[in-house]
């Protein structure tokens, strides 16, 4: 694909996935995600030709202006879209397929100082929500969705939705499994633990009062009406 056709494709992607985009001029001058990916195409070209220092230097300059850090060694497919983008980090051995969308604060990173393939492989048509962390040499299957704030360190099958810390599959092939995706229905493990402790304390206070022949201290009794 020619340079201008590729550039047009990158611009078209912005209009397709961001309803706030109003003009080509706005995309060219005001979209850091667009700047980051266009810059990365050039940095990756230098990297593949073993001009490692220049590739890293230009990528760091791009990072300074966009707030998006993409290692020049990362392999990124067509129609890649970064929405907003501040704080995005994409590691050296990351591989990203076509038609992928990621949001601000996403990290595609490693889990240590191991050599070789140490960053994720992202399939086609994947969406990764704001603040999500995908860590290690794992594969995220085609058409997967990773919820905002999720931490994923295990393989993600195709056609699934993953949420939570650590990430858990909640939708697979269009069928809901596990936790409900409605945010107000998500479990609160800390709150549940505190409620269990409160009830246990009340039970022990009541038993102790009976052993001592006293009435339970009403001031220490709590209800879970709130």
PDB file of C-alpha atoms in Angstrom:
ATOM      1  CA  UNK A   1       0.000   0.000   0.000  1.00  0.00           C
ATOM      2  CA  UNK A   2       1.295   3.426  -0.936  1.00  0.00           C
ATOM      3  CA  UNK A   3       2.173   6.071   1.610  1.00  0.00           C
ATOM      4  CA  UNK A   4      -0.767   8.362   0.843  1.00  0.00           C
ATOM      5  CA  UNK A   5      -3.274   5.517   0.763  1.00  0.00           C
ATOM      6  CA  UNK A   6      -2.013   4.330   4.149  1.00  0.00           C
ATOM      7  CA  UNK A   7      -2.238   7.872   5.541  1.00  0.00           C
ATOM      8  CA  UNK A   8      -5.798   8.207   4.239  1.00  0.00           C
ATOM      9  CA  UNK A   9      -6.701   4.902   5.855  1.00  0.00           C
ATOM     10  CA  UNK A  10      -5.342   6.114   9.222  1.00  0.00           C
ATOM     11  CA  UNK A  11      -7.435   9.301   8.908  1.00  0.00           C
ATOM     12  CA  UNK A  12     -10.577   7.381   7.919  1.00  0.00           C
ATOM     13  CA  UNK A  13     -10.229   5.185  11.015  1.00  0.00           C
ATOM     14  CA  UNK A  14     -10.443   8.255  13.249  1.00  0.00           C
ATOM     15  CA  UNK A  15     -13.725   9.325  11.644  1.00  0.00           C
ATOM     16  CA  UNK A  16     -15.130   5.795  11.884  1.00  0.00           C
ATOM     17  CA  UNK A  17     -14.420   5.361  15.597  1.00  0.00           C
ATOM     18  CA  UNK A  18     -14.545   8.854  17.081  1.00  0.00           C
ATOM     19  CA  UNK A  19     -17.798  10.781  16.639  1.00  0.00           C
ATOM     20  CA  UNK A  20     -16.051  13.940  17.900  1.00  0.00           C
ATOM     21  CA  UNK A  21     -13.869  14.162  14.773  1.00  0.00           C
ATOM     22  CA  UNK A  22     -15.175  16.932  12.530  1.00  0.00           C
ATOM     23  CA  UNK A  23     -12.569  17.596   9.850  1.00  0.00           C
ATOM     24  CA  UNK A  24      -9.397  16.212   8.324  1.00  0.00           C
ATOM     25  CA  UNK A  25      -7.557  19.296   9.527  1.00  0.00           C
ATOM     26  CA  UNK A  26      -8.632  18.584  13.084  1.00  0.00           C
ATOM     27  CA  UNK A  27      -7.392  14.981  12.836  1.00  0.00           C
ATOM     28  CA  UNK A  28      -4.059  16.041  11.361  1.00  0.00           C
ATOM     29  CA  UNK A  29      -3.312  18.600  14.070  1.00  0.00           C
ATOM     30  CA  UNK A  30      -5.295  17.616  17.173  1.00  0.00           C
ATOM     31  CA  UNK A  31      -5.237  13.814  17.502  1.00  0.00           C
ATOM     32  CA  UNK A  32      -2.223  12.482  19.445  1.00  0.00           C
ATOM     33  CA  UNK A  33      -3.255   8.887  18.735  1.00  0.00           C
ATOM     34  CA  UNK A  34      -3.038   9.599  15.018  1.00  0.00           C
ATOM     35  CA  UNK A  35       0.354  11.293  15.468  1.00  0.00           C
ATOM     36  CA  UNK A  36       1.623   8.365  17.542  1.00  0.00           C
ATOM     37  CA  UNK A  37       0.693   5.653  15.055  1.00  0.00           C
ATOM     38  CA  UNK A  38       1.914   7.567  11.991  1.00  0.00           C
ATOM     39  CA  UNK A  39       5.189   8.241  13.788  1.00  0.00           C
ATOM     40  CA  UNK A  40       5.439   4.591  14.789  1.00  0.00           C
ATOM     41  CA  UNK A  41       5.200   3.450  11.157  1.00  0.00           C
ATOM     42  CA  UNK A  42       8.360   5.440  10.457  1.00  0.00           C
ATOM     43  CA  UNK A  43      10.120   4.388  13.681  1.00  0.00           C
ATOM     44  CA  UNK A  44       9.359   0.726  12.986  1.00  0.00           C
ATOM     45  CA  UNK A  45      10.804   1.089   9.483  1.00  0.00           C
ATOM     46  CA  UNK A  46      14.066   2.351  11.016  1.00  0.00           C
ATOM     47  CA  UNK A  47      14.003  -0.443  13.601  1.00  0.00           C
ATOM     48  CA  UNK A  48      13.575  -3.145  10.949  1.00  0.00           C
ATOM     49  CA  UNK A  49      16.598  -1.716   9.135  1.00  0.00           C
ATOM     50  CA  UNK A  50      18.618  -1.986  12.381  1.00  0.00           C
ATOM     51  CA  UNK A  51      18.855   1.762  12.908  1.00  0.00           C
ATOM     52  CA  UNK A  52      18.003   1.128  16.549  1.00  0.00           C
ATOM     53  CA  UNK A  53      19.292   4.364  18.054  1.00  0.00           C
ATOM     54  CA  UNK A  54      17.484   6.598  15.572  1.00  0.00           C
ATOM     55  CA  UNK A  55      14.309   4.550  15.968  1.00  0.00           C
ATOM     56  CA  UNK A  56      14.384   4.931  19.772  1.00  0.00           C
ATOM     57  CA  UNK A  57      15.335   8.594  19.591  1.00  0.00           C
ATOM     58  CA  UNK A  58      12.450   9.530  17.299  1.00  0.00           C
ATOM     59  CA  UNK A  59      10.006   7.372  19.268  1.00  0.00           C
ATOM     60  CA  UNK A  60      10.976   9.195  22.474  1.00  0.00           C
ATOM     61  CA  UNK A  61      10.454  12.569  20.779  1.00  0.00           C
ATOM     62  CA  UNK A  62       7.030  11.343  19.645  1.00  0.00           C
ATOM     63  CA  UNK A  63       6.316  10.222  23.221  1.00  0.00           C
ATOM     64  CA  UNK A  64       7.193  13.700  24.523  1.00  0.00           C
ATOM     65  CA  UNK A  65       4.642  15.362  22.224  1.00  0.00           C
ATOM     66  CA  UNK A  66       1.841  12.769  22.372  1.00  0.00           C
ATOM     67  CA  UNK A  67       2.086  11.170  25.832  1.00  0.00           C
ATOM     68  CA  UNK A  68       1.978   7.780  24.078  1.00  0.00           C
ATOM     69  CA  UNK A  69       4.955   5.415  24.278  1.00  0.00           C
ATOM     70  CA  UNK A  70       5.221   2.828  21.531  1.00  0.00           C
ATOM     71  CA  UNK A  71       8.476   0.923  21.284  1.00  0.00           C
ATOM     72  CA  UNK A  72       9.681   0.994  17.654  1.00  0.00           C
ATOM     73  CA  UNK A  73      10.015  -2.797  17.717  1.00  0.00           C
ATOM     74  CA  UNK A  74       6.282  -3.329  18.255  1.00  0.00           C
ATOM     75  CA  UNK A  75       4.402  -4.794  15.268  1.00  0.00           C
ATOM     76  CA  UNK A  76       1.092  -3.042  14.653  1.00  0.00           C
ATOM     77  CA  UNK A  77      -1.470  -3.953  12.003  1.00  0.00           C
ATOM     78  CA  UNK A  78      -3.740  -1.784   9.894  1.00  0.00           C
ATOM     79  CA  UNK A  79      -6.506   0.542  11.084  1.00  0.00           C
ATOM     80  CA  UNK A  80      -5.144   0.770  14.629  1.00  0.00           C
ATOM     81  CA  UNK A  81      -6.891   3.462  16.672  1.00  0.00           C
ATOM     82  CA  UNK A  82      -5.812   5.027  19.967  1.00  0.00           C
ATOM     83  CA  UNK A  83      -8.572   7.158  21.504  1.00  0.00           C
ATOM     84  CA  UNK A  84      -7.269  10.058  23.645  1.00  0.00           C
ATOM     85  CA  UNK A  85      -4.110   8.053  24.287  1.00  0.00           C
ATOM     86  CA  UNK A  86      -2.383   9.740  27.233  1.00  0.00           C
ATOM     87  CA  UNK A  87      -0.383   7.193  29.213  1.00  0.00           C
ATOM     88  CA  UNK A  88      -0.554   4.371  26.650  1.00  0.00           C
ATOM     89  CA  UNK A  89       2.521   2.101  26.738  1.00  0.00           C
ATOM     90  CA  UNK A  90       3.208  -0.593  24.132  1.00  0.00           C
ATOM     91  CA  UNK A  91       6.253  -2.820  24.643  1.00  0.00           C
ATOM     92  CA  UNK A  92       8.923  -3.955  22.224  1.00  0.00           C
ATOM     93  CA  UNK A  93       7.702  -7.462  21.385  1.00  0.00           C
ATOM     94  CA  UNK A  94       4.011  -6.572  21.274  1.00  0.00           C
ATOM     95  CA  UNK A  95       2.139  -7.739  18.182  1.00  0.00           C
ATOM     96  CA  UNK A  96      -1.187  -6.106  17.321  1.00  0.00           C
ATOM     97  CA  UNK A  97      -3.566  -7.275  14.597  1.00  0.00           C
ATOM     98  CA  UNK A  98      -5.907  -5.264  12.376  1.00  0.00           C
ATOM     99  CA  UNK A  99      -8.838  -3.066  13.467  1.00  0.00           C
ATOM    100  CA  UNK A 100      -7.751  -2.821  17.111  1.00  0.00           C
ATOM    101  CA  UNK A 101      -8.938   0.026  19.366  1.00  0.00           C
ATOM    102  CA  UNK A 102      -7.350   1.002  22.670  1.00  0.00           C
ATOM    103  CA  UNK A 103      -8.055   3.842  25.086  1.00  0.00           C
ATOM    104  CA  UNK A 104      -6.004   6.051  27.394  1.00  0.00           C
ATOM    105  CA  UNK A 105      -3.839   4.501  30.078  1.00  0.00           C
ATOM    106  CA  UNK A 106      -3.585   1.063  28.456  1.00  0.00           C
ATOM    107  CA  UNK A 107      -0.381  -0.892  29.035  1.00  0.00           C
ATOM    108  CA  UNK A 108       0.696  -3.760  26.797  1.00  0.00           C
ATOM    109  CA  UNK A 109       3.697  -4.730  28.871  1.00  0.00           C
ATOM    110  CA  UNK A 110       5.932  -7.451  30.207  1.00  0.00           C
ATOM    111  CA  UNK A 111       6.095  -9.103  33.614  1.00  0.00           C
ATOM    112  CA  UNK A 112       9.838  -9.039  34.275  1.00  0.00           C
ATOM    113  CA  UNK A 113      13.284  -8.916  32.728  1.00  0.00           C
ATOM    114  CA  UNK A 114      12.992 -12.061  30.643  1.00  0.00           C
ATOM    115  CA  UNK A 115      14.424 -12.073  27.117  1.00  0.00           C
ATOM    116  CA  UNK A 116      12.649 -12.866  23.871  1.00  0.00           C
ATOM    117  CA  UNK A 117       8.880 -12.592  23.433  1.00  0.00           C
ATOM    118  CA  UNK A 118       7.670 -10.943  26.643  1.00  0.00           C
ATOM    119  CA  UNK A 119       4.758  -8.761  25.559  1.00  0.00           C
ATOM    120  CA  UNK A 120       1.200  -9.604  24.449  1.00  0.00           C
ATOM    121  CA  UNK A 121      -0.055 -10.649  21.041  1.00  0.00           C
ATOM    122  CA  UNK A 122      -3.363  -8.929  20.292  1.00  0.00           C
ATOM    123  CA  UNK A 123      -5.696 -10.416  17.686  1.00  0.00           C
ATOM    124  CA  UNK A 124      -7.909  -8.679  15.137  1.00  0.00           C
ATOM    125  CA  UNK A 125     -10.869  -6.448  16.036  1.00  0.00           C
ATOM    126  CA  UNK A 126      -9.964  -6.240  19.736  1.00  0.00           C
ATOM    127  CA  UNK A 127     -11.066  -3.431  22.048  1.00  0.00           C
ATOM    128  CA  UNK A 128      -9.050  -2.623  25.210  1.00  0.00           C
ATOM    129  CA  UNK A 129     -10.688  -0.218  27.662  1.00  0.00           C
ATOM    130  CA  UNK A 130      -9.130   2.730  29.502  1.00  0.00           C
ATOM    131  CA  UNK A 131      -6.502   1.860  32.085  1.00  0.00           C
ATOM    132  CA  UNK A 132      -6.403  -1.854  31.288  1.00  0.00           C
ATOM    133  CA  UNK A 133      -3.120  -3.734  31.726  1.00  0.00           C
ATOM    134  CA  UNK A 134      -2.324  -6.700  29.498  1.00  0.00           C
ATOM    135  CA  UNK A 135       0.893  -8.242  30.735  1.00  0.00           C
ATOM    136  CA  UNK A 136       3.250 -10.972  29.583  1.00  0.00           C
ATOM    137  CA  UNK A 137       3.644 -13.092  26.489  1.00  0.00           C
ATOM    138  CA  UNK A 138      -0.038 -13.973  26.223  1.00  0.00           C
ATOM    139  CA  UNK A 139      -2.501 -13.980  23.332  1.00  0.00           C
ATOM    140  CA  UNK A 140      -5.719 -12.007  23.227  1.00  0.00           C
ATOM    141  CA  UNK A 141      -8.003 -13.672  20.690  1.00  0.00           C
ATOM    142  CA  UNK A 142      -9.889 -12.053  17.817  1.00  0.00           C
ATOM    143  CA  UNK A 143     -12.975  -9.963  18.648  1.00  0.00           C
ATOM    144  CA  UNK A 144     -12.158  -9.897  22.372  1.00  0.00           C
ATOM    145  CA  UNK A 145     -13.051  -6.974  24.624  1.00  0.00           C
ATOM    146  CA  UNK A 146     -11.105  -6.058  27.761  1.00  0.00           C
ATOM    147  CA  UNK A 147     -12.912  -3.808  30.221  1.00  0.00           C
ATOM    148  CA  UNK A 148     -11.555  -0.568  31.655  1.00  0.00           C
ATOM    149  CA  UNK A 149      -9.131  -1.093  34.523  1.00  0.00           C
ATOM    150  CA  UNK A 150      -8.798  -4.853  33.992  1.00  0.00           C
ATOM    151  CA  UNK A 151      -5.485  -6.593  34.675  1.00  0.00           C
ATOM    152  CA  UNK A 152      -4.973  -9.498  32.280  1.00  0.00           C
ATOM    153  CA  UNK A 153      -2.073 -11.939  32.579  1.00  0.00           C
ATOM    154  CA  UNK A 154      -3.655 -15.086  31.108  1.00  0.00           C
ATOM    155  CA  UNK A 155      -4.762 -16.050  27.612  1.00  0.00           C
ATOM    156  CA  UNK A 156      -8.012 -14.441  26.427  1.00  0.00           C
ATOM    157  CA  UNK A 157     -10.070 -16.671  24.092  1.00  0.00           C
ATOM    158  CA  UNK A 158     -11.607 -15.203  20.931  1.00  0.00           C
ATOM    159  CA  UNK A 159     -15.065 -13.604  21.140  1.00  0.00           C
ATOM    160  CA  UNK A 160     -14.923 -12.999  24.885  1.00  0.00           C
ATOM    161  CA  UNK A 161     -15.252 -10.059  27.253  1.00  0.00           C
ATOM    162  CA  UNK A 162     -12.875  -9.821  30.211  1.00  0.00           C
ATOM    163  CA  UNK A 163     -13.258  -7.539  33.238  1.00  0.00           C
ATOM    164  CA  UNK A 164     -11.812  -7.217  36.740  1.00  0.00           C
ATOM    165  CA  UNK A 165      -8.574  -7.661  38.671  1.00  0.00           C
ATOM    166  CA  UNK A 166      -7.395 -10.228  37.843  1.00  0.00           C
ATOM    167  CA  UNK A 167      -9.271 -10.349  34.547  1.00  0.00           C
ATOM    168  CA  UNK A 168     -12.088 -12.893  34.291  1.00  0.00           C
ATOM    169  CA  UNK A 169     -14.217 -13.882  31.297  1.00  0.00           C
ATOM    170  CA  UNK A 170     -17.782 -12.610  31.727  1.00  0.00           C
ATOM    171  CA  UNK A 171     -19.089 -13.015  28.168  1.00  0.00           C
ATOM    172  CA  UNK A 172     -18.131 -15.750  25.727  1.00  0.00           C
ATOM    173  CA  UNK A 173     -19.544 -16.087  22.203  1.00  0.00           C
ATOM    174  CA  UNK A 174     -22.337 -13.687  23.121  1.00  0.00           C
ATOM    175  CA  UNK A 175     -23.406 -15.633  26.236  1.00  0.00           C
ATOM    176  CA  UNK A 176     -22.952 -14.038  29.652  1.00  0.00           C
ATOM    177  CA  UNK A 177     -21.008 -16.126  32.137  1.00  0.00           C
ATOM    178  CA  UNK A 178     -19.954 -15.363  35.706  1.00  0.00           C
ATOM    179  CA  UNK A 179     -20.382 -11.827  36.985  1.00  0.00           C
ATOM    180  CA  UNK A 180     -23.031  -9.523  35.570  1.00  0.00           C
ATOM    181  CA  UNK A 181     -21.608  -6.680  33.489  1.00  0.00           C
ATOM    182  CA  UNK A 182     -23.912  -4.083  35.059  1.00  0.00           C
ATOM    183  CA  UNK A 183     -21.548  -2.063  37.218  1.00  0.00           C
ATOM    184  CA  UNK A 184     -24.036  -1.674  40.071  1.00  0.00           C
ATOM    185  CA  UNK A 185     -24.304  -5.477  40.280  1.00  0.00           C
ATOM    186  CA  UNK A 186     -20.579  -6.176  40.481  1.00  0.00           C
ATOM    187  CA  UNK A 187     -19.587  -7.840  43.782  1.00  0.00           C
ATOM    188  CA  UNK A 188     -17.793  -5.872  46.502  1.00  0.00           C
ATOM    189  CA  UNK A 189     -15.498  -8.436  48.173  1.00  0.00           C
ATOM    190  CA  UNK A 190     -14.076  -5.946  50.695  1.00  0.00           C
ATOM    191  CA  UNK A 191     -17.528  -4.744  51.728  1.00  0.00           C
ATOM    192  CA  UNK A 192     -18.769  -8.325  52.030  1.00  0.00           C
ATOM    193  CA  UNK A 193     -15.789  -9.251  54.207  1.00  0.00           C
ATOM    194  CA  UNK A 194     -16.360  -6.269  56.531  1.00  0.00           C
ATOM    195  CA  UNK A 195     -20.060  -7.139  56.819  1.00  0.00           C
ATOM    196  CA  UNK A 196     -19.175 -10.740  57.790  1.00  0.00           C
ATOM    197  CA  UNK A 197     -16.705  -9.468  60.399  1.00  0.00           C
ATOM    198  CA  UNK A 198     -19.312  -7.097  61.826  1.00  0.00           C
ATOM    199  CA  UNK A 199     -21.865  -9.885  62.164  1.00  0.00           C
ATOM    200  CA  UNK A 200     -19.299 -12.176  63.772  1.00  0.00           C
ATOM    201  CA  UNK A 201     -18.335  -9.507  66.311  1.00  0.00           C
ATOM    202  CA  UNK A 202     -21.988  -8.935  67.207  1.00  0.00           C
ATOM    203  CA  UNK A 203     -22.482 -12.682  67.654  1.00  0.00           C
ATOM    204  CA  UNK A 204     -19.444 -12.963  69.953  1.00  0.00           C
ATOM    205  CA  UNK A 205     -20.521  -9.914  71.980  1.00  0.00           C
ATOM    206  CA  UNK A 206     -23.968 -11.443  72.491  1.00  0.00           C
ATOM    207  CA  UNK A 207     -22.512 -14.802  73.612  1.00  0.00           C
ATOM    208  CA  UNK A 208     -20.057 -13.095  75.969  1.00  0.00           C
ATOM    209  CA  UNK A 209     -22.820 -11.005  77.524  1.00  0.00           C
ATOM    210  CA  UNK A 210     -24.905 -14.135  78.134  1.00  0.00           C
ATOM    211  CA  UNK A 211     -21.960 -15.877  79.797  1.00  0.00           C
ATOM    212  CA  UNK A 212     -21.421 -12.880  82.074  1.00  0.00           C
ATOM    213  CA  UNK A 213     -25.138 -12.597  82.807  1.00  0.00           C
ATOM    214  CA  UNK A 214     -25.360  -9.155  81.266  1.00  0.00           C
ATOM    215  CA  UNK A 215     -27.457  -7.589  78.568  1.00  0.00           C
ATOM    216  CA  UNK A 216     -25.670  -7.046  75.220  1.00  0.00           C
ATOM    217  CA  UNK A 217     -24.307  -3.538  74.887  1.00  0.00           C
ATOM    218  CA  UNK A 218     -26.733  -1.792  72.561  1.00  0.00           C
ATOM    219  CA  UNK A 219     -24.100   0.821  71.689  1.00  0.00           C
ATOM    220  CA  UNK A 220     -21.955  -1.861  70.117  1.00  0.00           C
ATOM    221  CA  UNK A 221     -24.809  -3.445  68.173  1.00  0.00           C
ATOM    222  CA  UNK A 222     -24.954  -2.508  64.520  1.00  0.00           C
ATOM    223  CA  UNK A 223     -27.421  -3.151  61.810  1.00  0.00           C
ATOM    224  CA  UNK A 224     -26.788  -3.452  58.113  1.00  0.00           C
ATOM    225  CA  UNK A 225     -29.746  -1.270  57.171  1.00  0.00           C
ATOM    226  CA  UNK A 226     -27.318   1.140  55.484  1.00  0.00           C
TER     227      UNK A 226
END
